[in-house]
């Protein structure tokens, strides 16, 4: 397994990503992507001659142009089924029922923004899937969901290392400690020791 | 068998900080440093019945601070009920935990606790807290709270109840009101490697792999223990990230004059018990606090404390939040190590 | 230190429940209650008389809530090494034995959405405690139990009475046959399969589960097999400077115990890791499931309960 990002991993709970790889010991594949993640799905299919289109289905969320691309891809590959959604939330709402009707032997290939892919993983786990049954690849926005232990609210779309909590407005720094259950990173008050004293914020997670 | 005299009136771990250690408490304090230098290691030992009067005499230690700590726990849970959390599949584990602690207390401190059983009909008395309850073992509706929360509110120290599966341990239920700076709401449901993610250095040394393998083999009736430590300002029990903004500033309040009173060594005696019906594990984190003045009444401890602090690895210093006042502390301790 | 906390027990009941299986109940000699245990647990029973001694693991059956009694069910093995024969011929009401504390190598996977239990013959035993847990947690399960014929299906009546909809029996001599392929082909996500029984059945289920692409984490098995025998050899103990003969029919662990050398142990089947022993010299014939590939290759340690040596040279750090 190779680490794609060269960045130093200081906290072992931080997710690391590898290119999606087809699992030959599988019976059906469900490819789940949003927006830029379509690229990852396409790459997976072109790199996996063993992957049977007839056993592969796609769930995709994106804008009109992106959905058009997805349609083309689906037509070319002659996959089993394509379900398109105008936004992520609609896809995530539909997924539990799809998994409830699925059988042992299914594998998921999930690609898109970091927040999205981990929400999908959580739904997969809630359906009883083990992490060996789904694969994640980040493609697109690295913007973080950040959990605030002070007010217990999760802020969405955080691209800087320091931000104001969307729940309680305290200034939080987020670290690389990641909760798969919450699909979020841990934040904590950056200026708890000396209120007001904080380093300059940097945009790190676009 | 030593009887424990529980302090009444209670002392506080916040606001006015009236907490003190008696001479006996100082003597039995679990000083954690066997050497002049400190580095992470697996350092697990059998948790067998220890020396009479010591903190290891019984599997679960009740000391003079019992009532004070239970009141403190009540305060924390009142403000933040989510310091107790449990996932759906943990009922069996939580009953196991209640049984283990109740039986231990009733056996080891009969002057304070009694447990009688008539089949599944149990009767429990906790005299220091004025509790008398009858309930049906296994039937949650017969207790005022989840069994783990119920007994956790009557036992000193924090607890994590773990499920064992996929060759690792999962923190699937916990009661944490004296966290040394980690968030259980965030960590609930994490695997062993995940929740230890933030600990520096230890991963490179393979400490966690070895520790986990050892833990997975712990047998019924053969608990193990290890130590962890950090430094806390004032005898503050609740140093969770949730309330970091309430206590963080204290780290800036250390001066050469107040080190002896304000700087506390915080030692966790961590115990691990295999749970019988669920095959899970109970992780107990029993916290002991002592200020530098009291600690240094023991010359050997004072000397060692100085050396360990002086030689502390910068990453460990940082992770434990000591950096800001480290120099002041070492300077103050140096007078005991001439 | 042998099995931690050996408990001295006395047999209180012996019942022949099928032509090959005897059901034993026992209590502690000191009158104290037993420890409760988790579903799938076993205890190692130590049996001896003047001529022979055996230590075999047996699954606990019977409710964990009956603190004063433990129960096991033992199948008579014709080609065994004598332990089950001892139980069947030498053990009666009043016989005293020693047992270790319960240990579990076959626990219920707590977050499975469905539990698919497949038992063959005496392999039903761990599932008796599973049923108790399913009752308590209202778990979603199916039990498929295959035996050569009705008379050999231990506990069948009780099982059918408790769970008529979830328990299915299969007999080789008549009626529908257990179709493993059909069974595993059509299970919803989150199903875990557990199999316990003779080697052939366990192997068959594992093979089909793999072919049908069940992930390893969803497949659980327990096999009761006696350690295979092998060529006799001599083991040299480095520290105590002793030579011990290991005969064809006994394991290295048994030979050491016979020579009064105590090694920690638990499952006696190569799975738990307790008897791990440091090797000074020797080309080890690893037969266990515990050591990693690196550890096996390094040759620095071995599991004496099941592994042996290639050739005749073995030196242990004992």
XYZ file of N, CA and C in Angstrom, chain B residues 54-213:
480
model
N -1.960 -0.104 50.380
C -1.521 0.572 49.147
C -2.706 0.743 48.202
N -2.496 1.505 47.130
C -3.587 1.700 46.159
C -3.842 0.429 45.363
N -2.952 -0.557 45.466
C -3.124 -1.812 44.721
C -3.688 -2.930 45.573
N -4.046 -2.620 46.812
C -4.524 -3.696 47.685
C -5.735 -4.381 47.065
N -6.642 -3.570 46.488
C -7.866 -4.111 45.916
C -7.941 -3.801 44.431
N -8.699 -4.614 43.662
C -8.789 -4.349 42.218
C -9.346 -2.954 41.928
N -10.296 -2.481 42.736
C -10.825 -1.123 42.578
C -10.595 -0.397 43.900
N -9.835 0.681 43.831
C -9.415 1.372 45.048
C -10.416 2.451 45.462
N -10.847 2.403 46.716
C -11.681 3.463 47.278
C -10.822 4.164 48.325
N -10.712 5.487 48.241
C -9.873 6.184 49.226
C -10.631 7.331 49.896
N -9.890 8.143 50.640
C -10.520 9.195 51.447
C -11.290 10.209 50.593
N -10.951 10.283 49.313
C -11.581 11.292 48.448
C -12.872 10.794 47.812
N -13.331 9.596 48.205
C -14.461 8.963 47.521
C -15.657 9.892 47.339
N -16.193 10.394 48.451
C -17.388 11.231 48.349
C -17.132 12.500 47.544
N -15.976 13.110 47.778
C -15.653 14.340 47.044
C -15.664 14.083 45.539
N -15.071 12.959 45.146
C -15.015 12.660 43.709
C -16.387 12.334 43.149
N -17.235 11.685 43.941
C -18.567 11.357 43.435
C -19.415 12.614 43.279
N -19.231 13.563 44.168
C -19.942 14.840 44.036
C -19.449 15.570 42.782
N -18.140 15.581 42.590
C -17.543 16.216 41.409
C -18.087 15.574 40.136
N -18.154 14.246 40.119
C -18.681 13.520 38.964
C -20.104 13.951 38.677
N -20.887 14.069 39.754
C -22.276 14.501 39.608
C -22.371 15.881 38.961
N -21.476 16.774 39.383
C -21.468 18.136 38.825
C -21.162 18.105 37.326
N -20.152 17.340 36.943
C -19.771 17.284 35.534
C -20.897 16.716 34.683
N -21.517 15.640 35.167
C -22.582 14.999 34.376
C -23.822 15.867 34.286
N -24.034 16.653 35.303
C -25.167 17.582 35.290
C -24.965 18.612 34.176
N -23.728 19.122 34.099
C -23.454 20.154 33.087
C -23.386 19.541 31.702
N -22.913 18.313 31.607
C -22.629 17.713 30.302
C -22.927 16.214 30.343
N -24.183 15.836 30.196
C -24.570 14.423 30.293
C -23.877 13.536 29.262
N -23.376 14.144 28.180
C -22.711 13.336 27.158
C -21.335 12.843 27.550
N -20.914 13.132 28.780
C -19.664 12.524 29.255
C -19.887 11.046 29.518
N -21.129 10.638 29.507
C -21.430 9.215 29.503
C -21.998 8.896 28.117
N -21.451 7.864 27.478
C -21.987 7.478 26.178
C -21.913 5.965 26.031
N -22.884 5.381 25.365
C -22.829 3.944 25.111
C -23.481 3.648 23.771
N -22.897 2.705 23.028
C -23.486 2.303 21.759
C -24.465 1.148 22.006
N -25.342 0.928 21.035
C -26.465 -0.002 21.221
C -26.115 -1.420 21.622
N -24.968 -1.907 21.154
C -24.683 -3.325 21.334
C -23.971 -3.630 22.653
N -23.932 -2.655 23.553
C -23.081 -2.804 24.738
C -23.808 -3.198 26.026
N -25.053 -3.603 25.934
C -25.798 -3.936 27.164
C -25.104 -4.992 28.007
N -24.691 -6.068 27.356
C -24.079 -7.177 28.085
C -22.798 -6.707 28.780
N -22.014 -5.920 28.052
C -20.761 -5.412 28.610
C -21.040 -4.538 29.837
N -22.095 -3.724 29.720
C -22.379 -2.776 30.797
C -22.877 -3.484 32.057
N -23.633 -4.549 31.887
C -24.044 -5.350 33.059
C -22.830 -6.039 33.688
N -21.949 -6.536 32.827
C -20.700 -7.143 33.319
C -19.960 -6.154 34.218
N -19.910 -4.913 33.770
C -19.168 -3.880 34.497
C -19.819 -3.611 35.855
N -21.135 -3.522 35.846
C -21.841 -3.302 37.108
C -21.548 -4.442 38.080
N -21.612 -5.658 37.589
C -21.388 -6.824 38.448
C -19.972 -6.816 39.026
N -19.006 -6.556 38.166
C -17.609 -6.596 38.590
C -17.334 -5.581 39.689
N -17.774 -4.357 39.494
C -17.490 -3.310 40.474
C -18.272 -3.534 41.760
N -19.549 -3.877 41.636
C -20.347 -4.115 42.854
C -19.761 -5.241 43.689
N -19.415 -6.340 43.041
C -18.880 -7.475 43.797
C -17.563 -7.111 44.457
N -16.723 -6.375 43.742
C -15.429 -5.976 44.301
C -15.629 -5.070 45.510
N -16.451 -4.066 45.375
C -16.672 -3.131 46.479
C -17.243 -3.839 47.704
N -18.234 -4.705 47.476
C -18.894 -5.376 48.599
C -17.928 -6.300 49.322
N -17.034 -6.915 48.560
C -16.074 -7.836 49.149
C -14.944 -7.090 49.857
N -14.462 -6.013 49.255
C -13.259 -5.352 49.762
C -13.538 -4.217 50.743
N -14.722 -3.644 50.700
C -15.063 -2.552 51.624
C -16.418 -2.821 52.265
N -16.538 -3.935 52.989
C -17.849 -4.316 53.528
C -18.407 -3.304 54.524
N -17.545 -2.447 55.053
C -18.054 -1.422 55.983
C -18.854 -0.366 55.226
N -18.645 -0.251 53.933
C -19.323 0.797 53.153
C -20.340 0.261 52.161
N -20.147 -0.961 51.642
C -21.002 -1.474 50.564
C -21.485 -2.880 50.864
N -22.739 -3.181 50.478
C -23.188 -4.573 50.516
C -23.979 -4.923 49.277
N -23.843 -6.184 48.881
C -24.563 -6.705 47.722
C -25.147 -8.051 48.097
N -26.474 -8.184 47.963
C -27.066 -9.509 48.186
C -27.823 -9.916 46.931
N -27.751 -11.215 46.625
C -28.383 -11.713 45.412
C -29.366 -12.830 45.737
N -30.528 -12.762 45.116
C -31.482 -13.859 45.218
C -31.844 -14.198 43.779
N -31.054 -15.078 43.164
C -31.192 -15.305 41.723
C -30.831 -14.028 41.004
N -31.719 -13.515 40.174
C -31.457 -12.265 39.456
C -31.926 -11.045 40.226
N -32.512 -11.258 41.387
C -32.960 -10.111 42.190
C -31.829 -9.671 43.098
N -31.280 -8.529 42.811
C -30.128 -8.038 43.561
C -30.521 -6.859 44.427
N -29.818 -6.755 45.570
C -30.029 -5.604 46.443
C -28.666 -4.989 46.757
N -28.542 -3.698 46.497
C -27.252 -3.027 46.621
C -27.332 -1.873 47.605
N -26.347 -1.798 48.485
C -26.302 -0.661 49.409
C -24.971 0.032 49.324
N -25.031 1.349 49.168
C -23.832 2.170 49.160
C -24.028 3.175 50.287
N -23.472 2.860 51.446
C -23.783 3.661 52.635
C -23.200 5.073 52.587
N -21.957 5.264 52.138
C -21.451 6.651 52.070
C -22.334 7.560 51.219
N -22.909 7.037 50.141
C -23.739 7.868 49.286
C -25.220 7.758 49.635
N -25.540 6.949 50.634
C -26.947 6.826 51.044
C -27.816 6.174 49.980
N -27.244 5.207 49.250
C -28.001 4.553 48.172
C -28.432 3.158 48.610
N -29.720 2.847 48.366
C -30.249 1.496 48.632
C -31.142 1.168 47.463
N -30.716 0.237 46.606
C -31.541 -0.080 45.438
C -31.707 -1.574 45.257
N -32.919 -1.965 44.863
C -33.155 -3.353 44.463
C -33.443 -3.358 42.977
N -32.899 -4.317 42.258
C -33.117 -4.356 40.814
C -32.975 -5.778 40.306
N -33.389 -5.982 39.050
C -33.269 -7.302 38.434
C -32.057 -7.263 37.506
N -31.075 -8.109 37.779
C -29.869 -8.127 36.953
C -30.233 -8.495 35.526
N -29.868 -7.646 34.563
C -30.178 -7.923 33.162
C -31.389 -7.158 32.653
N -32.138 -6.543 33.560
C -33.334 -5.807 33.147
C -33.119 -4.320 33.379
N -32.855 -3.601 32.294
C -32.515 -2.184 32.409
C -33.635 -1.355 33.021
N -34.871 -1.814 32.848
C -35.989 -1.008 33.329
C -36.036 -0.942 34.855
N -35.272 -1.796 35.517
C -35.314 -1.811 36.980
C -34.231 -0.945 37.628
N -33.443 -0.257 36.814
C -32.426 0.655 37.337
C -32.715 2.073 36.845
N -32.346 3.092 37.641
C -32.606 4.466 37.189
C -31.790 4.890 35.968
N -30.635 4.241 35.750
C -29.838 4.588 34.566
C -29.327 3.306 33.923
N -28.647 3.466 32.781
C -27.891 2.357 32.199
C -27.001 1.773 33.310
N -26.896 0.429 33.387
C -26.125 -0.173 34.475
C -24.695 0.360 34.602
N -24.058 0.656 33.505
C -22.696 1.169 33.539
C -22.695 2.587 34.110
N -23.620 3.413 33.678
C -23.675 4.766 34.235
C -24.006 4.697 35.725
N -24.927 3.800 36.053
C -25.357 3.657 37.445
C -24.175 3.370 38.367
N -23.390 2.357 38.032
C -22.285 2.002 38.931
C -21.117 2.969 38.752
N -20.984 3.527 37.556
C -19.899 4.486 37.303
C -20.032 5.729 38.165
N -21.262 6.079 38.488
C -21.495 7.236 39.351
C -21.170 6.926 40.803
N -20.757 5.684 41.081
C -20.446 5.297 42.451
C -19.028 4.758 42.581
N -18.222 4.967 41.541
C -16.858 4.438 41.590
C -15.882 5.525 41.158
N -14.776 5.616 41.876
C -13.788 6.634 41.539
C -13.054 6.263 40.257
N -12.742 7.287 39.476
C -11.990 7.046 38.250
C -12.899 6.996 37.032
N -12.315 7.178 35.889
C -13.054 7.080 34.636
C -13.029 5.644 34.141
N -13.978 5.330 33.250
C -14.052 3.966 32.727
C -14.373 3.964 31.247
N -13.717 3.060 30.527
C -14.088 2.812 29.140
C -14.405 1.324 29.042
N -15.565 1.007 28.478
C -15.923 -0.394 28.296
C -15.723 -0.719 26.826
N -14.967 -1.772 26.556
C -14.560 -2.047 25.190
C -15.114 -3.365 24.663
N -15.464 -3.364 23.387
C -15.838 -4.598 22.709
C -14.604 -5.119 21.998
N -14.414 -6.427 22.036
C -13.276 -7.021 21.348
C -13.758 -7.682 20.075
N -13.292 -7.188 18.912
C -13.641 -7.808 17.632
C -12.638 -7.345 16.592
N -12.519 -8.090 15.499
C -11.567 -7.763 14.429
C -10.156 -7.585 14.971
N -9.805 -8.404 15.930
C -8.447 -8.374 16.509
C -8.027 -7.019 17.037
N -9.011 -6.273 17.536
C -8.671 -5.044 18.227
C -9.770 -4.747 19.240
N -9.616 -3.638 19.939
C -10.583 -3.244 20.952
C -11.265 -1.960 20.515
N -12.549 -1.826 20.851
C -13.326 -0.666 20.438
C -13.914 0.018 21.675
N -13.705 1.327 21.773
C -14.206 2.102 22.926
C -15.686 2.388 22.718
N -16.528 1.399 22.993
C -17.936 1.516 22.636
C -18.860 1.986 23.754
N -18.310 2.172 24.952
C -19.108 2.776 26.029
C -18.127 3.428 26.978
N -18.485 4.590 27.522
C -17.533 5.194 28.459
C -18.172 6.222 29.354
N -17.532 6.402 30.493
C -17.932 7.419 31.459
C -16.651 8.154 31.828
N -16.546 9.383 31.363
C -15.282 10.113 31.531
C -15.567 11.491 32.092
N -15.253 11.696 33.373
C -15.433 13.036 33.933
C -14.137 13.602 34.490
N -13.048 12.812 34.447
C -11.759 13.374 34.865
C -10.721 13.104 33.792
N -11.095 13.393 32.570
C -10.193 13.135 31.447
C -8.967 14.020 31.514
N -7.821 13.390 31.275
C -6.612 14.188 31.147
C -6.543 14.633 29.707
N -7.362 15.605 29.370
C -7.288 16.241 28.057
C -7.562 15.336 26.860
N -8.627 14.538 26.893
C -9.067 13.865 25.681
C -10.587 13.808 25.713
N -11.179 13.758 24.545
C -12.634 13.907 24.457
C -13.299 12.578 24.184
N -14.089 12.099 25.119
C -14.724 10.811 24.895
C -15.871 10.908 23.898
N -16.550 12.056 23.854
C -17.613 12.161 22.850
C -17.011 11.941 21.475
N -15.847 12.498 21.277
C -15.193 12.373 19.984
C -14.668 10.966 19.780
N -14.110 10.370 20.799
C -13.457 9.070 20.660
C -14.410 7.882 20.758
N -15.671 8.107 21.138
C -16.609 6.995 21.306
C -16.725 6.221 19.996
N -16.541 4.913 20.068
C -16.647 4.100 18.861
C -15.339 3.902 18.117
N -14.251 4.497 18.623
C -12.968 4.345 17.919
C -12.284 3.040 18.282
N -11.432 2.589 17.380
C -10.624 1.410 17.665
C -9.378 1.838 18.441
N -8.704 0.850 18.997
C -7.528 1.081 19.836
C -6.498 1.980 19.164
N -6.166 1.673 17.920
C -5.149 2.468 17.212
C -5.655 3.870 16.917
N -6.930 3.975 16.625
C -7.496 5.289 16.308
C -7.458 6.205 17.521
N -7.925 5.670 18.683
C -7.991 6.615 19.799
C -6.615 6.951 20.355
N -5.626 6.122 20.066
C -4.271 6.467 20.463
C -3.552 7.276 19.401
N -4.285 7.640 18.340
C -3.695 8.381 17.228
C -2.824 9.542 17.652
N -3.342 10.426 18.519
C -2.582 11.627 18.847
C -1.345 11.440 19.724
N -1.103 10.282 20.290
C 0.021 10.140 21.211
C 1.327 10.106 20.431
N 2.239 11.023 20.745
C 3.461 11.100 19.918
C 4.446 9.997 20.254
N 5.303 9.710 19.324
C 6.466 8.839 19.508
C 6.137 7.367 19.705
N 5.141 7.096 20.526
C 4.888 5.702 20.879
C 4.613 4.826 19.657
N 3.961 5.405 18.636
C 3.644 4.597 17.454
C 4.896 4.096 16.759
N 5.866 5.001 16.599
C 7.092 4.581 15.913
C 7.759 3.438 16.642
N 7.649 3.445 17.941
C 8.350 2.421 18.692
C 7.568 1.113 18.751
N 6.446 1.045 18.087
C 5.682 -0.209 18.093
C 5.026 -0.519 19.416
N 4.989 0.498 20.271
C 4.433 0.283 21.612
C 2.989 -0.180 21.546
N 2.210 0.447 20.654
C 0.789 0.119 20.630
C 0.500 -1.251 20.042
N 1.297 -1.664 19.045
C 1.069 -3.006 18.491
C 1.261 -4.063 19.560
N 2.371 -3.909 20.300
C 2.676 -4.905 21.332
C 1.629 -4.850 22.440
N 1.263 -3.623 22.820
C 0.279 -3.483 23.894
C -1.038 -4.140 23.504
N -1.468 -3.911 22.289
C -2.751 -4.451 21.848
C -2.738 -5.968 21.866
N -1.680 -6.561 21.342
C -1.594 -8.016 21.307
C -1.691 -8.578 22.732
